[in-house]
Short mmCIF file of N, CA and C in Angstrom, two decimals:
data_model
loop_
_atom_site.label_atom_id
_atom_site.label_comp_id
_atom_site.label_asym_id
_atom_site.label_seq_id
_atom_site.Cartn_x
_atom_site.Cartn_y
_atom_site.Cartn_z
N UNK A 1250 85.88 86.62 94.41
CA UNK A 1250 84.88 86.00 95.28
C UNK A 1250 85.61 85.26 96.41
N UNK A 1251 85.21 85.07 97.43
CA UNK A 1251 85.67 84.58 98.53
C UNK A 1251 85.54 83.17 98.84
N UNK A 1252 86.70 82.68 98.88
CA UNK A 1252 86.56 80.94 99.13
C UNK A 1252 85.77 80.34 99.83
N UNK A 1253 84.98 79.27 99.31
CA UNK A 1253 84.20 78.63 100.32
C UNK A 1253 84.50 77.98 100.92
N UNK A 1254 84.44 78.05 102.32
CA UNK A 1254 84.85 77.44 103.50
C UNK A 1254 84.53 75.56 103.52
N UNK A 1255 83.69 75.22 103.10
CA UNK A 1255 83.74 73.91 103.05
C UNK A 1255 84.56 73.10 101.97
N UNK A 1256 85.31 73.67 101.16
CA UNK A 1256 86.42 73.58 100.58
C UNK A 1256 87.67 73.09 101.32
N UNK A 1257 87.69 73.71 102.75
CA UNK A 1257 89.09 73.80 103.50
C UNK A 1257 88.60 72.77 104.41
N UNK A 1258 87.33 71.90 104.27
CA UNK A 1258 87.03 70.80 105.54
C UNK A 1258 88.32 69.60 105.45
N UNK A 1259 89.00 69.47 104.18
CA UNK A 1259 90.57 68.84 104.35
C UNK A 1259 91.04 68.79 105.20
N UNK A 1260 91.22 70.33 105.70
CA UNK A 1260 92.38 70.70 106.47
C UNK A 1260 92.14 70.55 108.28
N UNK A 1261 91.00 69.62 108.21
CA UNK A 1261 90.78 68.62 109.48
C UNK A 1261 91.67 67.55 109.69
N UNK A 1262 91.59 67.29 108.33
CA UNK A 1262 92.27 66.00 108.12
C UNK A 1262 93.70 65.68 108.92
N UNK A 1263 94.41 64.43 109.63
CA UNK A 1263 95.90 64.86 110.10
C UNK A 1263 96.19 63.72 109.66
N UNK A 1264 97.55 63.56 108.69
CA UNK A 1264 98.31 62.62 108.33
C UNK A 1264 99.34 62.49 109.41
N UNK A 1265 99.58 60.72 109.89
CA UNK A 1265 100.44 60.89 111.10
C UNK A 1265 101.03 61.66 111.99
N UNK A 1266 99.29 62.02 112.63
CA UNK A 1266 99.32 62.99 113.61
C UNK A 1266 99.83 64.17 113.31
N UNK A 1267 100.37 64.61 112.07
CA UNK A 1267 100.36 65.90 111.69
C UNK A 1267 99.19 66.61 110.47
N UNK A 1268 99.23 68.21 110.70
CA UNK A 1268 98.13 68.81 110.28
C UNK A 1268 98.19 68.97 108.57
N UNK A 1269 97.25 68.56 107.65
CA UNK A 1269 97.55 68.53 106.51
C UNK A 1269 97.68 69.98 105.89
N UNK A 1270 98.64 70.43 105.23
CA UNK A 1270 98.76 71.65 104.71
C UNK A 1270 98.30 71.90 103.92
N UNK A 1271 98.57 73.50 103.89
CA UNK A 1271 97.35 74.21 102.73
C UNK A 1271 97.97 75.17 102.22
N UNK A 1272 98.61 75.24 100.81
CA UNK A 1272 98.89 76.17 100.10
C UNK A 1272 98.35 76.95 99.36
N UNK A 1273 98.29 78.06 99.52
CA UNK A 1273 97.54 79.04 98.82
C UNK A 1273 98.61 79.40 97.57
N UNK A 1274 97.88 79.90 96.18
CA UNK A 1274 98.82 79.84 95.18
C UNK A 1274 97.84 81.07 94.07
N UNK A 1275 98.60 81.74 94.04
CA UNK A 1275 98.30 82.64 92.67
C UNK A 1275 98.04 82.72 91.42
N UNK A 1276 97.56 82.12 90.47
CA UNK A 1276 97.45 81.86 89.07
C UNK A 1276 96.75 83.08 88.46
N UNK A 1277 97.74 83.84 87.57
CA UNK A 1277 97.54 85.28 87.17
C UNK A 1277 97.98 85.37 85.62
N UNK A 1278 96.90 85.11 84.61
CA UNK A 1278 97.29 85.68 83.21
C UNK A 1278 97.48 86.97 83.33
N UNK A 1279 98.73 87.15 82.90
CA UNK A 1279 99.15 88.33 82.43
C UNK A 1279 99.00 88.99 81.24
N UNK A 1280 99.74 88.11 80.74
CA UNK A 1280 100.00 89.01 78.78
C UNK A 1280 99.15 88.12 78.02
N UNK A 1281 98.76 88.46 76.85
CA UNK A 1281 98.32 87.78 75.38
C UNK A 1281 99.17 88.16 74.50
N UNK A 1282 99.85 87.35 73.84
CA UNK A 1282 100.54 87.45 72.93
C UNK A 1282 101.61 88.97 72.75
N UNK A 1283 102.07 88.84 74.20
CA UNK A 1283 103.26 89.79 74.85
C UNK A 1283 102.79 91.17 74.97
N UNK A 1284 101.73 91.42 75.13
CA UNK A 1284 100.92 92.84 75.37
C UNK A 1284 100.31 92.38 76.70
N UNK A 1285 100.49 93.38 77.75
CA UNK A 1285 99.82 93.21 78.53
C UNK A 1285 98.37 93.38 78.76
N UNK A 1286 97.52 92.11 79.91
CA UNK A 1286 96.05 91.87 79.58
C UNK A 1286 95.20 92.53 80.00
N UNK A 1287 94.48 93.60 79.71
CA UNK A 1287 93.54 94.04 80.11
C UNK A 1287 92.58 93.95 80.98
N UNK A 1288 91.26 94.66 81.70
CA UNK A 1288 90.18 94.76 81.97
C UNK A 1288 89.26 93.70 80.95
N UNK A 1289 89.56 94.38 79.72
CA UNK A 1289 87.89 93.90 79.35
C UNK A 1289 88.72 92.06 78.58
N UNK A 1290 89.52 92.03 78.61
CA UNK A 1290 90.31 90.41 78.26
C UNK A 1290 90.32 89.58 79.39
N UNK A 1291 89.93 89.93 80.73
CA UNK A 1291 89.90 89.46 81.84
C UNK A 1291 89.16 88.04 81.95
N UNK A 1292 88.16 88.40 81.84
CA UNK A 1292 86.95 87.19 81.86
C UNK A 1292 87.17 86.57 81.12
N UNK A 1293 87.83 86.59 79.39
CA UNK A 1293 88.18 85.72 78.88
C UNK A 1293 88.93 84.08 79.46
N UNK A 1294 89.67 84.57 80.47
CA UNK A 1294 90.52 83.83 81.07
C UNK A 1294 89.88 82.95 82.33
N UNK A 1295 89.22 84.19 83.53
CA UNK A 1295 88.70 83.76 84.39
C UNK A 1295 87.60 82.48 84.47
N UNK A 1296 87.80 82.35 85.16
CA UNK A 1296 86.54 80.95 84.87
C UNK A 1296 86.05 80.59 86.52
N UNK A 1297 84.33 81.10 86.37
CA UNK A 1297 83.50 81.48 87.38
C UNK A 1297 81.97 81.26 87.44
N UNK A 1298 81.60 81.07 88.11
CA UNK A 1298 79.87 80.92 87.73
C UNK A 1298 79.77 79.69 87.50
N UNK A 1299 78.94 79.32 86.46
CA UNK A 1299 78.02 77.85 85.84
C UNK A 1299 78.93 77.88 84.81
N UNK A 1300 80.45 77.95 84.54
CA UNK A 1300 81.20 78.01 83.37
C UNK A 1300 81.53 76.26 83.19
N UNK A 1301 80.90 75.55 82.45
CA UNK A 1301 81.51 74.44 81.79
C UNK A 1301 83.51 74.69 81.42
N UNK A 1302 83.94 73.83 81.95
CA UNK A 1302 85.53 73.77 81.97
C UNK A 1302 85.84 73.58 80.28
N UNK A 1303 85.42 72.27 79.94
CA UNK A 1303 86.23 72.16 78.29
C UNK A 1303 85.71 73.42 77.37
N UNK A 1304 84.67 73.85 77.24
CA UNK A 1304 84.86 74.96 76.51
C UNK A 1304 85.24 75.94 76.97
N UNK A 1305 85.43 76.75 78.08
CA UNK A 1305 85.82 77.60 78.49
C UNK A 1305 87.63 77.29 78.01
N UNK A 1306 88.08 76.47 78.26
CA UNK A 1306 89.50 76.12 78.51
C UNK A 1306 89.81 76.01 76.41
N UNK A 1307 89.14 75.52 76.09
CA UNK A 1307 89.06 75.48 74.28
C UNK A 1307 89.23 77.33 73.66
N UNK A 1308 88.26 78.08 74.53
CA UNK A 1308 87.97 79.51 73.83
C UNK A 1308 89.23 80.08 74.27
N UNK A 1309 89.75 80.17 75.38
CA UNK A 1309 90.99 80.57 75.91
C UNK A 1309 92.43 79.95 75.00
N UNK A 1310 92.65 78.88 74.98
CA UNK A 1310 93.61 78.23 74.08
C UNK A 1310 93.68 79.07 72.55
N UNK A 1311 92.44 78.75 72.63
CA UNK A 1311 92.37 79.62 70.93
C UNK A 1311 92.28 81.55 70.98
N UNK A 1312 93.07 81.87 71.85
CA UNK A 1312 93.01 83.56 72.21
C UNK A 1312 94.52 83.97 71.60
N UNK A 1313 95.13 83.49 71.96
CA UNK A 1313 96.41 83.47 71.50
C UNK A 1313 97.54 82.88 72.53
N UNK A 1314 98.92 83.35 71.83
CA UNK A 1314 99.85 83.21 73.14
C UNK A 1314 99.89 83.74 74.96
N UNK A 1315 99.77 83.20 75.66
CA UNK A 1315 98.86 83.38 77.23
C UNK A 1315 100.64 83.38 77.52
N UNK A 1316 100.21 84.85 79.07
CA UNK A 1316 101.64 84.36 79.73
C UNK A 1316 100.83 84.03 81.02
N UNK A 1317 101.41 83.38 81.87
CA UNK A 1317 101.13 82.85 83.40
C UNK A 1317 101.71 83.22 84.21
N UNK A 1318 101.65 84.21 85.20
CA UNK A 1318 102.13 84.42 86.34
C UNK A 1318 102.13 83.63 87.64
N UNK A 1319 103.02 82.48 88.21
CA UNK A 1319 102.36 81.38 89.52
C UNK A 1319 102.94 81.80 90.64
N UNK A 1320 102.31 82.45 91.52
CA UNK A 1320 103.16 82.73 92.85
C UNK A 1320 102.34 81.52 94.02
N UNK A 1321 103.51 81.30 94.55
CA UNK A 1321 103.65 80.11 96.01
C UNK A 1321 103.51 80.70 96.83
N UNK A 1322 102.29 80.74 98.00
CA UNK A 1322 102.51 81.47 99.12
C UNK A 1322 102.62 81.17 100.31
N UNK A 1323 103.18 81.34 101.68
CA UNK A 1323 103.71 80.37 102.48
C UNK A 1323 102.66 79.56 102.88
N UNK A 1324 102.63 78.07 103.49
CA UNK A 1324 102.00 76.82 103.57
C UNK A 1324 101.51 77.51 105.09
N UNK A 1325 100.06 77.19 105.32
CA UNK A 1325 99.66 77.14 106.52
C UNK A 1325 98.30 75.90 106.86
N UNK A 1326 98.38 75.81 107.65
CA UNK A 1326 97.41 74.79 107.94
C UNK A 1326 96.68 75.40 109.29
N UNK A 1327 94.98 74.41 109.68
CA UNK A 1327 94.01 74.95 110.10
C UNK A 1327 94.40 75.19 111.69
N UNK A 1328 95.48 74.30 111.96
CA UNK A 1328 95.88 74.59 113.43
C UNK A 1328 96.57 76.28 113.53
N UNK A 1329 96.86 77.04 112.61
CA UNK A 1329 97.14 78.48 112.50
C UNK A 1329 96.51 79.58 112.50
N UNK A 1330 94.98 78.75 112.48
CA UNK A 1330 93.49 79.85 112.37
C UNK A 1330 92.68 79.47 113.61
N UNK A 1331 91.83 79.81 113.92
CA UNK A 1331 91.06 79.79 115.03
C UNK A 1331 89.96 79.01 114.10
N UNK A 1332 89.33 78.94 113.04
CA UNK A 1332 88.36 77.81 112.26
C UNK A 1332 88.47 78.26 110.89
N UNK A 1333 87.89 77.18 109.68
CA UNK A 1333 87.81 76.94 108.59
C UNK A 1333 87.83 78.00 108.34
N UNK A 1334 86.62 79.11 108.60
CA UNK A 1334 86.51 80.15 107.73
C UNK A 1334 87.35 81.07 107.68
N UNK A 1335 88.10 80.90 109.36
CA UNK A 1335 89.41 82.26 108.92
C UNK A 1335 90.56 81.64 108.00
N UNK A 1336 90.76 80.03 108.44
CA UNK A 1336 92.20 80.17 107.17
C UNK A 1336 91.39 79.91 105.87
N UNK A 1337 90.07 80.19 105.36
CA UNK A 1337 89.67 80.62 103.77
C UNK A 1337 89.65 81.78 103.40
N UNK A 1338 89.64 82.67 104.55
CA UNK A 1338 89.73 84.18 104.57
C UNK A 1338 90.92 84.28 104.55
N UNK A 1339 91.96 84.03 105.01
CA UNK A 1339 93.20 83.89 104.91
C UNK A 1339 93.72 83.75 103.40
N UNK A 1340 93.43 82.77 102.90
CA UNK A 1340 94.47 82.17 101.55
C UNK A 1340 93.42 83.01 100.64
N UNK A 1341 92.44 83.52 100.86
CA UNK A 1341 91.71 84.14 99.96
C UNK A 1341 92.68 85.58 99.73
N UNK A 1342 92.81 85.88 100.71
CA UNK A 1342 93.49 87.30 100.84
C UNK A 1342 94.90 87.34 100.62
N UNK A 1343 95.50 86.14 100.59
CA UNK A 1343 97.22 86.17 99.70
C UNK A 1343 96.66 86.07 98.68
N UNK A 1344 96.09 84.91 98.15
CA UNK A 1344 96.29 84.88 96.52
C UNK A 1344 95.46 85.91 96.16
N UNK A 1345 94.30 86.57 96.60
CA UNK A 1345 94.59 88.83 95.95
C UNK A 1345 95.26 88.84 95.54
N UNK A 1346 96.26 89.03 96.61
CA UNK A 1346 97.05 90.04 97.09
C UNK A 1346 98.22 89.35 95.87
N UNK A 1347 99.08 88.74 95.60
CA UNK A 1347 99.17 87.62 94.75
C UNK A 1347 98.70 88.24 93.28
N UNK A 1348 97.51 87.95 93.35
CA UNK A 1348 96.93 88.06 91.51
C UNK A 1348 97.30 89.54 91.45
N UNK A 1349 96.57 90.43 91.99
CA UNK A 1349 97.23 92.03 92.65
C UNK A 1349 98.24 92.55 91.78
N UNK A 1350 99.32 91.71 92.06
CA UNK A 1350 100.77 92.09 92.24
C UNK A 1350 101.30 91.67 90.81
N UNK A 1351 100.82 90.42 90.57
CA UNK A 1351 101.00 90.12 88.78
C UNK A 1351 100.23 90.62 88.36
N UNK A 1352 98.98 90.92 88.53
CA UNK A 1352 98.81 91.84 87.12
C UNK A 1352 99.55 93.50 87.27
N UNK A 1353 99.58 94.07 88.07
CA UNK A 1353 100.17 95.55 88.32
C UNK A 1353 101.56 95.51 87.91
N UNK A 1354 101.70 93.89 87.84
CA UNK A 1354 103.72 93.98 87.37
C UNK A 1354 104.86 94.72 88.76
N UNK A 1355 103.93 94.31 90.08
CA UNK A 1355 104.65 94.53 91.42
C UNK A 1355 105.31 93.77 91.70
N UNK A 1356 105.64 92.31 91.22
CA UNK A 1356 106.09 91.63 92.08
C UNK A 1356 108.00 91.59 91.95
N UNK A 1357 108.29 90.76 93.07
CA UNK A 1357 109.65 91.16 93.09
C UNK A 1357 110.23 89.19 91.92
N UNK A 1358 111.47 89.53 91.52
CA UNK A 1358 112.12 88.71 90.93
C UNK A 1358 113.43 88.97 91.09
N UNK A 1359 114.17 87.66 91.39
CA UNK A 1359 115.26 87.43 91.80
C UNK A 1359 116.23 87.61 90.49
N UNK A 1360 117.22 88.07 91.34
CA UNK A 1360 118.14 88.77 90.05
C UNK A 1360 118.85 87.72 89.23
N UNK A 1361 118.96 87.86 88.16
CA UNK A 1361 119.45 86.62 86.97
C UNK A 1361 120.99 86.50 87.58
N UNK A 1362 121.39 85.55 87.54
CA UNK A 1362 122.71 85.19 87.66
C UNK A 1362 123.76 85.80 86.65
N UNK A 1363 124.87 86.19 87.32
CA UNK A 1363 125.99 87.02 86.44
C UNK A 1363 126.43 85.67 85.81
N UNK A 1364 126.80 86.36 84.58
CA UNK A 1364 127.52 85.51 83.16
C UNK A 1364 128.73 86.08 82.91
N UNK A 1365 129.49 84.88 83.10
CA UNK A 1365 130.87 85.78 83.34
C UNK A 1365 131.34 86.14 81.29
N UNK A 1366 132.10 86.97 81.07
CA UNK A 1366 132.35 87.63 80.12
C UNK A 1366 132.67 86.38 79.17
N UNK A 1367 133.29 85.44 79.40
CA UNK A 1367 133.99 85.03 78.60
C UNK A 1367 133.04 83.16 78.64
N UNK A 1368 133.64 82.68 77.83
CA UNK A 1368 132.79 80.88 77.85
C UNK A 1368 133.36 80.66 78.99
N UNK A 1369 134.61 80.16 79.61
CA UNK A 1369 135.42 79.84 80.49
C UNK A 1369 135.03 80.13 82.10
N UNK A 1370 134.79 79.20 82.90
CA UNK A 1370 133.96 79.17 83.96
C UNK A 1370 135.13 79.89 85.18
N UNK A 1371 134.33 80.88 86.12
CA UNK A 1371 135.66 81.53 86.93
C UNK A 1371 136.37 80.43 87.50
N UNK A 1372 137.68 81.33 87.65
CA UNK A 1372 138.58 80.59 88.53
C UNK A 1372 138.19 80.57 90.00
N UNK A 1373 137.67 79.59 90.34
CA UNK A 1373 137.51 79.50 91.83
C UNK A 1373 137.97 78.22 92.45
N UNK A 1374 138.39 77.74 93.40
CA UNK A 1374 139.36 76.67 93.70
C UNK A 1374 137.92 76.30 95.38
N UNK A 1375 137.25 75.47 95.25
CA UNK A 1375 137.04 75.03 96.82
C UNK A 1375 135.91 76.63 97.79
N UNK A 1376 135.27 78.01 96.69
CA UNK A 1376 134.94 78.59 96.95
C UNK A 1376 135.87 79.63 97.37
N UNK A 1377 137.30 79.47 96.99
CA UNK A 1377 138.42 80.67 97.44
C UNK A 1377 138.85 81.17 96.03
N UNK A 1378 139.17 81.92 95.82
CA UNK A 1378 139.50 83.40 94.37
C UNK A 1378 140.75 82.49 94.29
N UNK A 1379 141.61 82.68 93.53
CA UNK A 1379 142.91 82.37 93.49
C UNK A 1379 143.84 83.70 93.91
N UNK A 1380 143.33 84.73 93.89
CA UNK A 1380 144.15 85.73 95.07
C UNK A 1380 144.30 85.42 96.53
N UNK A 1381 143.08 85.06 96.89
CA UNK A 1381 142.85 84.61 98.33
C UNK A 1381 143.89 83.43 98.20
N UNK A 1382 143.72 82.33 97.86
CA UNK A 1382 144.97 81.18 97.78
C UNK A 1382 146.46 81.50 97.57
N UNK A 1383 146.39 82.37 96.88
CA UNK A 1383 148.31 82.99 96.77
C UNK A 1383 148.35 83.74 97.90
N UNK A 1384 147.94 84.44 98.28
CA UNK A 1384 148.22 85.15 99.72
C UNK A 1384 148.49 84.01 101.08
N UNK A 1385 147.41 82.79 100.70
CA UNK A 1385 147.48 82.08 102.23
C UNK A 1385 148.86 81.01 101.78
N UNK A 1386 149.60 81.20 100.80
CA UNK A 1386 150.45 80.51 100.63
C UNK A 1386 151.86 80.55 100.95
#
């Protein structure tokens, strides 16, 4: 469903003379209890309509182990749109695009850091190899 624009009347707002920002953000259940979540497990999660929060949030808890997908998407504020309704049309259409991408298992992730073979942390001196240092010696 598409954000309602009087939602974003904030983003009038200017904290010392600057424009208050607006992050749009992704919140995407993925898995239940390490299986990925379905169509019809969907709504379980979602929460929409005339949905009372504590039980909704009670029936979900009690579903099982939940994974969370959170993507950050870049900060824009209302001086970047021509009015309210385009930057709600806006952040409406990242975080899609966003939920989209976690559930399809598109999104990109940054590569884990190399572990070097051994406990013993590399030899590096000041960001130079110790080959590089015997040579400039």
């Amino acid at each position: 469903m598409p954000f309602k624009t009087a939602l974003f009347a904030v983003a009038n707002t200017q904290v010392d003379g600057h424009p208050v920002a607006v992050q749009p953000v992704s919140v995407t259940c993925t898995h239940l209890d390490d299986l990925p979540l379905g169509h019809e497990l969907r709504p379980l999660y979602a929460w929409y309509g005339d949905m009372e929060l504590p039980p909704h949030l009670w029936q979900m808890i009690g579903a099982g182990r939940l994974r969370i997908r959170v993507e950050f998407h870049p900060v824009v504020s209302l001086e970047d749109f021509s009015s309210r309704k385009a930057l709600a049309d806006h952040c409406w259409q990242v975080v899609a695009a966003g939920v989209d991408r976690a559930v399809s298992g598109r999104w990109s992730r940054a590569p884990a850091p190399a572990r070097p073979s051994s406990s013993a942390p590399p030899a590096v001196t000041g960001g130079i190899t110790p080959e590089a240092a015997a040579g400039a010696a």
